[in-house]
Amino acid sequence: MPKYNINDKVIDTTEFIKGTGTITEVTSTPTTGSIRYHVDFKDTNESGWFREEELKVVEVWTLTS
């Protein structure tokens, strides 16, 4: 079962792409069962596939009055 969902905001922590992105697709490899996440980084116009351990969730804070 995937740890993250489509539209979750995540931070890529690998050396290839740095920044905050949005998960656009989730897939698993049939032979190994490993989960892969496709992430779009709008600020840099980059995207890529990442393993769970390469990503961190971005905490979204909402202000209430």
PDB file of N, CA and C in Angstrom:
ATOM      1  N   MET A   1       0.831  -1.172   0.000  1.00  0.00           N
ATOM      2  CA  MET A   1       0.000   0.000   0.000  1.00  0.00           C
ATOM      3  C   MET A   1       0.889   1.254   0.000  1.00  0.00           C
ATOM      4  N   PRO A   2       0.588   2.230  -0.872  1.00  0.00           N
ATOM      5  CA  PRO A   2       1.410   3.438  -0.943  1.00  0.00           C
ATOM      6  C   PRO A   2       1.343   4.265   0.333  1.00  0.00           C
ATOM      7  N   LYS A   3       2.479   4.846   0.683  1.00  0.00           N
ATOM      8  CA  LYS A   3       2.547   5.696   1.860  1.00  0.00           C
ATOM      9  C   LYS A   3       1.966   7.080   1.548  1.00  0.00           C
ATOM     10  N   TYR A   4       2.154   7.540   0.298  1.00  0.00           N
ATOM     11  CA  TYR A   4       1.675   8.860  -0.122  1.00  0.00           C
ATOM     12  C   TYR A   4       0.611   8.693  -1.195  1.00  0.00           C
ATOM     13  N   ASN A   5      -0.172   9.743  -1.419  1.00  0.00           N
ATOM     14  CA  ASN A   5      -1.267   9.703  -2.389  1.00  0.00           C
ATOM     15  C   ASN A   5      -1.073  10.756  -3.470  1.00  0.00           C
ATOM     16  N   ILE A   6      -1.816  10.612  -4.557  1.00  0.00           N
ATOM     17  CA  ILE A   6      -1.809  11.617  -5.610  1.00  0.00           C
ATOM     18  C   ILE A   6      -2.242  12.949  -5.001  1.00  0.00           C
ATOM     19  N   ASN A   7      -1.612  14.001  -5.424  1.00  0.00           N
ATOM     20  CA  ASN A   7      -1.825  15.386  -4.957  1.00  0.00           C
ATOM     21  C   ASN A   7      -1.158  15.697  -3.624  1.00  0.00           C
ATOM     22  N   ASP A   8      -0.495  14.713  -2.977  1.00  0.00           N
ATOM     23  CA  ASP A   8       0.279  15.023  -1.780  1.00  0.00           C
ATOM     24  C   ASP A   8       1.472  15.880  -2.170  1.00  0.00           C
ATOM     25  N   LYS A   9       1.806  16.842  -1.330  1.00  0.00           N
ATOM     26  CA  LYS A   9       3.001  17.658  -1.533  1.00  0.00           C
ATOM     27  C   LYS A   9       4.158  16.972  -0.828  1.00  0.00           C
ATOM     28  N   VAL A  10       5.277  16.832  -1.539  1.00  0.00           N
ATOM     29  CA  VAL A  10       6.440  16.167  -0.973  1.00  0.00           C
ATOM     30  C   VAL A  10       7.700  16.949  -1.302  1.00  0.00           C
ATOM     31  N   ILE A  11       8.741  16.707  -0.531  1.00  0.00           N
ATOM     32  CA  ILE A  11      10.060  17.268  -0.790  1.00  0.00           C
ATOM     33  C   ILE A  11      10.944  16.130  -1.263  1.00  0.00           C
ATOM     34  N   ASP A  12      11.609  16.337  -2.402  1.00  0.00           N
ATOM     35  CA  ASP A  12      12.577  15.357  -2.871  1.00  0.00           C
ATOM     36  C   ASP A  12      13.881  15.582  -2.119  1.00  0.00           C
ATOM     37  N   THR A  13      14.404  14.536  -1.534  1.00  0.00           N
ATOM     38  CA  THR A  13      15.626  14.669  -0.746  1.00  0.00           C
ATOM     39  C   THR A  13      16.833  14.044  -1.441  1.00  0.00           C
ATOM     40  N   THR A  14      16.695  13.701  -2.714  1.00  0.00           N
ATOM     41  CA  THR A  14      17.820  13.126  -3.445  1.00  0.00           C
ATOM     42  C   THR A  14      18.681  14.234  -4.032  1.00  0.00           C
ATOM     43  N   GLU A  15      19.808  13.861  -4.588  1.00  0.00           N
ATOM     44  CA  GLU A  15      20.702  14.860  -5.181  1.00  0.00           C
ATOM     45  C   GLU A  15      20.294  15.243  -6.601  1.00  0.00           C
ATOM     46  N   PHE A  16      19.326  14.553  -7.189  1.00  0.00           N
ATOM     47  CA  PHE A  16      18.971  14.803  -8.582  1.00  0.00           C
ATOM     48  C   PHE A  16      18.054  16.000  -8.758  1.00  0.00           C
ATOM     49  N   ILE A  17      16.982  16.070  -7.997  1.00  0.00           N
ATOM     50  CA  ILE A  17      16.051  17.196  -8.056  1.00  0.00           C
ATOM     51  C   ILE A  17      15.781  17.637  -6.621  1.00  0.00           C
ATOM     52  N   LYS A  18      15.947  18.904  -6.363  1.00  0.00           N
ATOM     53  CA  LYS A  18      15.670  19.433  -5.027  1.00  0.00           C
ATOM     54  C   LYS A  18      14.449  20.324  -5.090  1.00  0.00           C
ATOM     55  N   GLY A  19      13.590  20.240  -4.102  1.00  0.00           N
ATOM     56  CA  GLY A  19      12.455  21.136  -4.048  1.00  0.00           C
ATOM     57  C   GLY A  19      11.172  20.444  -3.655  1.00  0.00           C
ATOM     58  N   THR A  20      10.097  21.225  -3.654  1.00  0.00           N
ATOM     59  CA  THR A  20       8.783  20.729  -3.292  1.00  0.00           C
ATOM     60  C   THR A  20       7.998  20.429  -4.553  1.00  0.00           C
ATOM     61  N   GLY A  21       7.387  19.256  -4.596  1.00  0.00           N
ATOM     62  CA  GLY A  21       6.606  18.864  -5.756  1.00  0.00           C
ATOM     63  C   GLY A  21       5.296  18.214  -5.362  1.00  0.00           C
ATOM     64  N   THR A  22       4.506  17.889  -6.372  1.00  0.00           N
ATOM     65  CA  THR A  22       3.208  17.271  -6.183  1.00  0.00           C
ATOM     66  C   THR A  22       3.217  15.888  -6.816  1.00  0.00           C
ATOM     67  N   ILE A  23       2.744  14.884  -6.074  1.00  0.00           N
ATOM     68  CA  ILE A  23       2.659  13.532  -6.626  1.00  0.00           C
ATOM     69  C   ILE A  23       1.537  13.485  -7.655  1.00  0.00           C
ATOM     70  N   THR A  24       1.870  13.012  -8.860  1.00  0.00           N
ATOM     71  CA  THR A  24       0.888  12.959  -9.937  1.00  0.00           C
ATOM     72  C   THR A  24       0.505  11.536 -10.317  1.00  0.00           C
ATOM     73  N   GLU A  25       1.324  10.558  -9.919  1.00  0.00           N
ATOM     74  CA  GLU A  25       1.041   9.163 -10.256  1.00  0.00           C
ATOM     75  C   GLU A  25       1.727   8.257  -9.245  1.00  0.00           C
ATOM     76  N   VAL A  26       1.085   7.147  -8.919  1.00  0.00           N
ATOM     77  CA  VAL A  26       1.644   6.150  -8.000  1.00  0.00           C
ATOM     78  C   VAL A  26       1.563   4.800  -8.689  1.00  0.00           C
ATOM     79  N   THR A  27       2.667   4.059  -8.667  1.00  0.00           N
ATOM     80  CA  THR A  27       2.682   2.745  -9.313  1.00  0.00           C
ATOM     81  C   THR A  27       3.527   1.783  -8.489  1.00  0.00           C
ATOM     82  N   SER A  28       3.352   0.501  -8.729  1.00  0.00           N
ATOM     83  CA  SER A  28       4.196  -0.492  -8.063  1.00  0.00           C
ATOM     84  C   SER A  28       4.769  -1.437  -9.111  1.00  0.00           C
ATOM     85  N   THR A  29       5.951  -1.953  -8.821  1.00  0.00           N
ATOM     86  CA  THR A  29       6.608  -2.897  -9.705  1.00  0.00           C
ATOM     87  C   THR A  29       6.076  -4.292  -9.399  1.00  0.00           C
ATOM     88  N   PRO A  30       5.496  -4.982 -10.399  1.00  0.00           N
ATOM     89  CA  PRO A  30       4.894  -6.293 -10.145  1.00  0.00           C
ATOM     90  C   PRO A  30       5.877  -7.332  -9.591  1.00  0.00           C
ATOM     91  N   THR A  31       7.112  -7.303 -10.051  1.00  0.00           N
ATOM     92  CA  THR A  31       8.068  -8.323  -9.618  1.00  0.00           C
ATOM     93  C   THR A  31       8.580  -8.113  -8.203  1.00  0.00           C
ATOM     94  N   THR A  32       8.768  -6.839  -7.808  1.00  0.00           N
ATOM     95  CA  THR A  32       9.306  -6.569  -6.474  1.00  0.00           C
ATOM     96  C   THR A  32       8.281  -5.981  -5.518  1.00  0.00           C
ATOM     97  N   GLY A  33       7.212  -5.407  -6.057  1.00  0.00           N
ATOM     98  CA  GLY A  33       6.197  -4.790  -5.217  1.00  0.00           C
ATOM     99  C   GLY A  33       6.593  -3.429  -4.685  1.00  0.00           C
ATOM    100  N   SER A  34       7.731  -2.889  -5.141  1.00  0.00           N
ATOM    101  CA  SER A  34       8.151  -1.581  -4.645  1.00  0.00           C
ATOM    102  C   SER A  34       7.268  -0.483  -5.231  1.00  0.00           C
ATOM    103  N   ILE A  35       6.969   0.501  -4.403  1.00  0.00           N
ATOM    104  CA  ILE A  35       6.111   1.614  -4.792  1.00  0.00           C
ATOM    105  C   ILE A  35       6.984   2.733  -5.356  1.00  0.00           C
ATOM    106  N   ARG A  36       6.547   3.315  -6.478  1.00  0.00           N
ATOM    107  CA  ARG A  36       7.243   4.445  -7.095  1.00  0.00           C
ATOM    108  C   ARG A  36       6.251   5.597  -7.253  1.00  0.00           C
ATOM    109  N   TYR A  37       6.754   6.814  -7.068  1.00  0.00           N
ATOM    110  CA  TYR A  37       5.919   8.008  -7.133  1.00  0.00           C
ATOM    111  C   TYR A  37       6.442   8.937  -8.221  1.00  0.00           C
ATOM    112  N   HIS A  38       5.543   9.401  -9.091  1.00  0.00           N
ATOM    113  CA  HIS A  38       5.922  10.407 -10.079  1.00  0.00           C
ATOM    114  C   HIS A  38       5.604  11.769  -9.485  1.00  0.00           C
ATOM    115  N   VAL A  39       6.621  12.636  -9.435  1.00  0.00           N
ATOM    116  CA  VAL A  39       6.475  13.942  -8.799  1.00  0.00           C
ATOM    117  C   VAL A  39       6.779  15.040  -9.809  1.00  0.00           C
ATOM    118  N   ASP A  40       5.889  16.045  -9.883  1.00  0.00           N
ATOM    119  CA  ASP A  40       6.108  17.232 -10.708  1.00  0.00           C
ATOM    120  C   ASP A  40       6.590  18.372  -9.822  1.00  0.00           C
ATOM    121  N   PHE A  41       7.683  19.001 -10.234  1.00  0.00           N
ATOM    122  CA  PHE A  41       8.228  20.167  -9.545  1.00  0.00           C
ATOM    123  C   PHE A  41       7.948  21.382 -10.423  1.00  0.00           C
ATOM    124  N   LYS A  42       6.890  22.108 -10.117  1.00  0.00           N
ATOM    125  CA  LYS A  42       6.448  23.226 -10.965  1.00  0.00           C
ATOM    126  C   LYS A  42       7.457  24.372 -11.013  1.00  0.00           C
ATOM    127  N   ASP A  43       8.143  24.649  -9.912  1.00  0.00           N
ATOM    128  CA  ASP A  43       9.084  25.773  -9.870  1.00  0.00           C
ATOM    129  C   ASP A  43      10.245  25.609 -10.856  1.00  0.00           C
ATOM    130  N   THR A  44      10.650  24.366 -11.083  1.00  0.00           N
ATOM    131  CA  THR A  44      11.809  24.118 -11.959  1.00  0.00           C
ATOM    132  C   THR A  44      11.419  23.425 -13.262  1.00  0.00           C
ATOM    133  N   ASN A  45      10.136  23.169 -13.453  1.00  0.00           N
ATOM    134  CA  ASN A  45       9.646  22.462 -14.652  1.00  0.00           C
ATOM    135  C   ASN A  45      10.310  21.097 -14.831  1.00  0.00           C
ATOM    136  N   GLU A  46      10.590  20.423 -13.716  1.00  0.00           N
ATOM    137  CA  GLU A  46      11.178  19.091 -13.754  1.00  0.00           C
ATOM    138  C   GLU A  46      10.181  18.093 -13.181  1.00  0.00           C
ATOM    139  N   SER A  47      10.398  16.834 -13.485  1.00  0.00           N
ATOM    140  CA  SER A  47       9.594  15.762 -12.902  1.00  0.00           C
ATOM    141  C   SER A  47      10.428  14.497 -12.890  1.00  0.00           C
ATOM    142  N   GLY A  48       9.987  13.522 -12.107  1.00  0.00           N
ATOM    143  CA  GLY A  48      10.721  12.267 -12.054  1.00  0.00           C
ATOM    144  C   GLY A  48      10.029  11.251 -11.176  1.00  0.00           C
ATOM    145  N   TRP A  49      10.543  10.024 -11.242  1.00  0.00           N
ATOM    146  CA  TRP A  49      10.029   8.919 -10.442  1.00  0.00           C
ATOM    147  C   TRP A  49      10.929   8.734  -9.231  1.00  0.00           C
ATOM    148  N   PHE A  50      10.307   8.518  -8.050  1.00  0.00           N
ATOM    149  CA  PHE A  50      11.052   8.406  -6.804  1.00  0.00           C
ATOM    150  C   PHE A  50      10.519   7.261  -5.952  1.00  0.00           C
ATOM    151  N   ARG A  51      11.420   6.693  -5.144  1.00  0.00           N
ATOM    152  CA  ARG A  51      11.021   5.692  -4.157  1.00  0.00           C
ATOM    153  C   ARG A  51      10.574   6.420  -2.896  1.00  0.00           C
ATOM    154  N   GLU A  52       9.815   5.722  -2.056  1.00  0.00           N
ATOM    155  CA  GLU A  52       9.309   6.298  -0.811  1.00  0.00           C
ATOM    156  C   GLU A  52      10.407   6.923   0.042  1.00  0.00           C
ATOM    157  N   GLU A  53      11.524   6.217   0.152  1.00  0.00           N
ATOM    158  CA  GLU A  53      12.593   6.698   1.029  1.00  0.00           C
ATOM    159  C   GLU A  53      13.291   7.942   0.486  1.00  0.00           C
ATOM    160  N   GLU A  54      13.019   8.327  -0.761  1.00  0.00           N
ATOM    161  CA  GLU A  54      13.619   9.526  -1.334  1.00  0.00           C
ATOM    162  C   GLU A  54      12.758  10.776  -1.105  1.00  0.00           C
ATOM    163  N   LEU A  55      11.577  10.590  -0.527  1.00  0.00           N
ATOM    164  CA  LEU A  55      10.635  11.691  -0.374  1.00  0.00           C
ATOM    165  C   LEU A  55      10.285  11.946   1.084  1.00  0.00           C
ATOM    166  N   LYS A  56       9.928  13.183   1.370  1.00  0.00           N
ATOM    167  CA  LYS A  56       9.413  13.566   2.688  1.00  0.00           C
ATOM    168  C   LYS A  56       8.144  14.370   2.470  1.00  0.00           C
ATOM    169  N   VAL A  57       7.185  14.224   3.373  1.00  0.00           N
ATOM    170  CA  VAL A  57       5.921  14.961   3.280  1.00  0.00           C
ATOM    171  C   VAL A  57       6.153  16.405   3.694  1.00  0.00           C
ATOM    172  N   VAL A  58       5.500  17.311   2.995  1.00  0.00           N
ATOM    173  CA  VAL A  58       5.523  18.720   3.356  1.00  0.00           C
ATOM    174  C   VAL A  58       4.341  18.974   4.273  1.00  0.00           C
ATOM    175  N   GLU A  59       4.612  19.542   5.436  1.00  0.00           N
ATOM    176  CA  GLU A  59       3.517  19.876   6.351  1.00  0.00           C
ATOM    177  C   GLU A  59       2.863  21.166   5.891  1.00  0.00           C
ATOM    178  N   VAL A  60       1.558  21.120   5.756  1.00  0.00           N
ATOM    179  CA  VAL A  60       0.808  22.298   5.349  1.00  0.00           C
ATOM    180  C   VAL A  60       0.157  22.904   6.577  1.00  0.00           C
ATOM    181  N   TRP A  61       0.455  24.169   6.825  1.00  0.00           N
ATOM    182  CA  TRP A  61      -0.096  24.865   7.994  1.00  0.00           C
ATOM    183  C   TRP A  61      -1.233  25.752   7.540  1.00  0.00           C
ATOM    184  N   THR A  62      -2.323  25.725   8.290  1.00  0.00           N
ATOM    185  CA  THR A  62      -3.430  26.630   7.997  1.00  0.00           C
ATOM    186  C   THR A  62      -3.647  27.521   9.219  1.00  0.00           C
ATOM    187  N   LEU A  63      -3.878  28.772   8.959  1.00  0.00           N
ATOM    188  CA  LEU A  63      -4.105  29.727  10.039  1.00  0.00           C
ATOM    189  C   LEU A  63      -5.601  29.871  10.296  1.00  0.00           C
ATOM    190  N   THR A  64      -5.964  29.858  11.546  1.00  0.00           N
ATOM    191  CA  THR A  64      -7.361  30.070  11.906  1.00  0.00           C
ATOM    192  C   THR A  64      -7.433  31.284  12.821  1.00  0.00           C
ATOM    193  N   SER A  65      -8.507  32.013  12.701  1.00  0.00           N
ATOM    194  CA  SER A  65      -8.622  33.201  13.555  1.00  0.00           C
ATOM    195  C   SER A  65      -9.716  33.028  14.584  1.00  0.00           C
TER     196      SER A  65
END
